[in-house]
Short mmCIF file of C-alpha atoms in Angstrom, two decimals:
data_model
loop_
_atom_site.label_atom_id
_atom_site.label_comp_id
_atom_site.label_asym_id
_atom_site.label_seq_id
_atom_site.Cartn_x
_atom_site.Cartn_y
_atom_site.Cartn_z
CA MET A 666 128.44 305.55 9.18
CA ARG A 667 127.59 309.05 10.38
CA GLY A 668 130.19 308.77 13.12
CA VAL A 669 132.92 307.94 10.60
CA VAL A 670 132.00 310.87 8.38
CA SER A 671 131.91 313.21 11.39
CA ALA A 672 135.30 311.95 12.55
CA VAL A 673 136.85 312.51 9.10
CA ILE A 674 135.46 316.03 8.94
CA LEU A 675 136.68 316.81 12.45
CA LEU A 676 140.18 315.54 11.65
CA GLY A 677 140.23 317.67 8.51
CA VAL A 678 139.29 320.79 10.45
CA LEU A 679 141.89 320.08 13.13
CA ALA A 680 144.59 319.49 10.52
CA ALA A 681 143.79 322.81 8.86
CA CYS A 682 144.13 324.60 12.21
CA ALA A 683 147.47 323.03 13.08
CA PRO A 684 150.46 325.40 13.03
CA LYS A 685 152.57 325.17 9.91
CA ALA A 686 156.14 323.98 10.30
CA SER A 687 158.69 326.68 9.69
CA TYR A 688 162.33 326.06 8.93
CA TRP A 689 165.41 328.24 8.89
CA GLN A 690 166.77 329.02 5.45
CA LEU A 691 170.55 328.70 5.47
CA PRO A 692 172.62 331.70 4.46
CA PRO A 693 175.08 331.14 1.61
CA GLY A 694 178.09 329.10 2.69
CA VAL A 695 176.47 327.67 5.83
CA ASP A 696 175.93 323.93 6.12
CA PHE A 697 173.38 322.05 8.24
CA ARG A 698 175.88 321.28 10.99
CA GLN A 699 176.76 324.97 11.38
CA ALA A 700 173.06 325.89 11.41
CA GLU A 701 172.42 323.44 14.26
CA LYS A 702 175.36 324.90 16.18
CA ASP A 703 174.14 328.47 15.63
CA GLU A 704 170.60 327.63 16.74
CA SER A 705 171.92 325.80 19.80
CA GLU A 706 174.01 328.84 20.77
CA CYS A 707 171.05 331.17 20.29
CA LYS A 708 168.84 328.93 22.44
CA ARG A 709 171.54 328.68 25.11
CA ASP A 710 171.87 332.46 25.26
CA ALA A 711 168.09 332.93 25.41
CA ALA A 712 167.82 330.37 28.22
CA MET A 713 170.08 332.55 30.37
CA VAL A 714 167.43 335.26 30.44
CA ASP A 715 165.41 334.84 33.60
CA LYS A 716 162.92 337.69 33.30
CA ALA A 717 160.76 339.00 30.46
CA PRO A 718 159.82 342.67 30.03
CA TRP A 719 156.41 343.53 31.47
CA TYR A 720 154.71 343.73 28.07
CA TYR A 721 155.35 340.05 27.21
CA LYS A 722 152.88 337.31 28.04
CA GLY A 723 155.58 335.12 29.44
CA LEU A 724 159.22 334.21 29.66
CA GLU A 725 159.08 331.43 27.05
CA GLU A 726 157.55 333.78 24.47
CA TYR A 727 160.28 336.30 25.14
CA ARG A 728 163.03 333.67 24.89
CA GLU A 729 161.64 332.47 21.56
CA GLU A 730 161.76 336.02 20.24
CA LEU A 731 165.38 336.30 21.40
CA VAL A 732 166.23 333.09 19.50
CA GLN A 733 164.53 334.48 16.38
CA LYS A 734 166.48 337.74 16.59
CA CYS A 735 169.75 335.91 17.22
CA MET A 736 169.29 333.64 14.21
CA LYS A 737 168.29 336.54 11.96
CA SER A 738 171.37 338.46 13.08
CA ARG A 739 173.43 335.50 11.83
CA GLY A 740 171.82 335.70 8.39
CA TYR A 741 169.08 333.05 8.70
CA THR A 742 165.54 333.63 7.47
CA ARG A 743 162.32 331.69 8.10
CA GLU A 744 160.59 329.75 5.34
#
């Protein structure tokens, strides 16, 4: 019985530590299909970058920031 209680507590702690899902809020007049297209274009452009500035931890982190900036420049916000 102790093992079950410990497992439930551990799962609860891990669930609380999990990153929260974040979604793009669509700007007025933009439908879901357009949002997918915009995000795809932003990701494509970011993937073309092959080197991050020295102050970044890594290339993937830098690319993700580029996608964020691209989407925000198109009027999207994060929930």
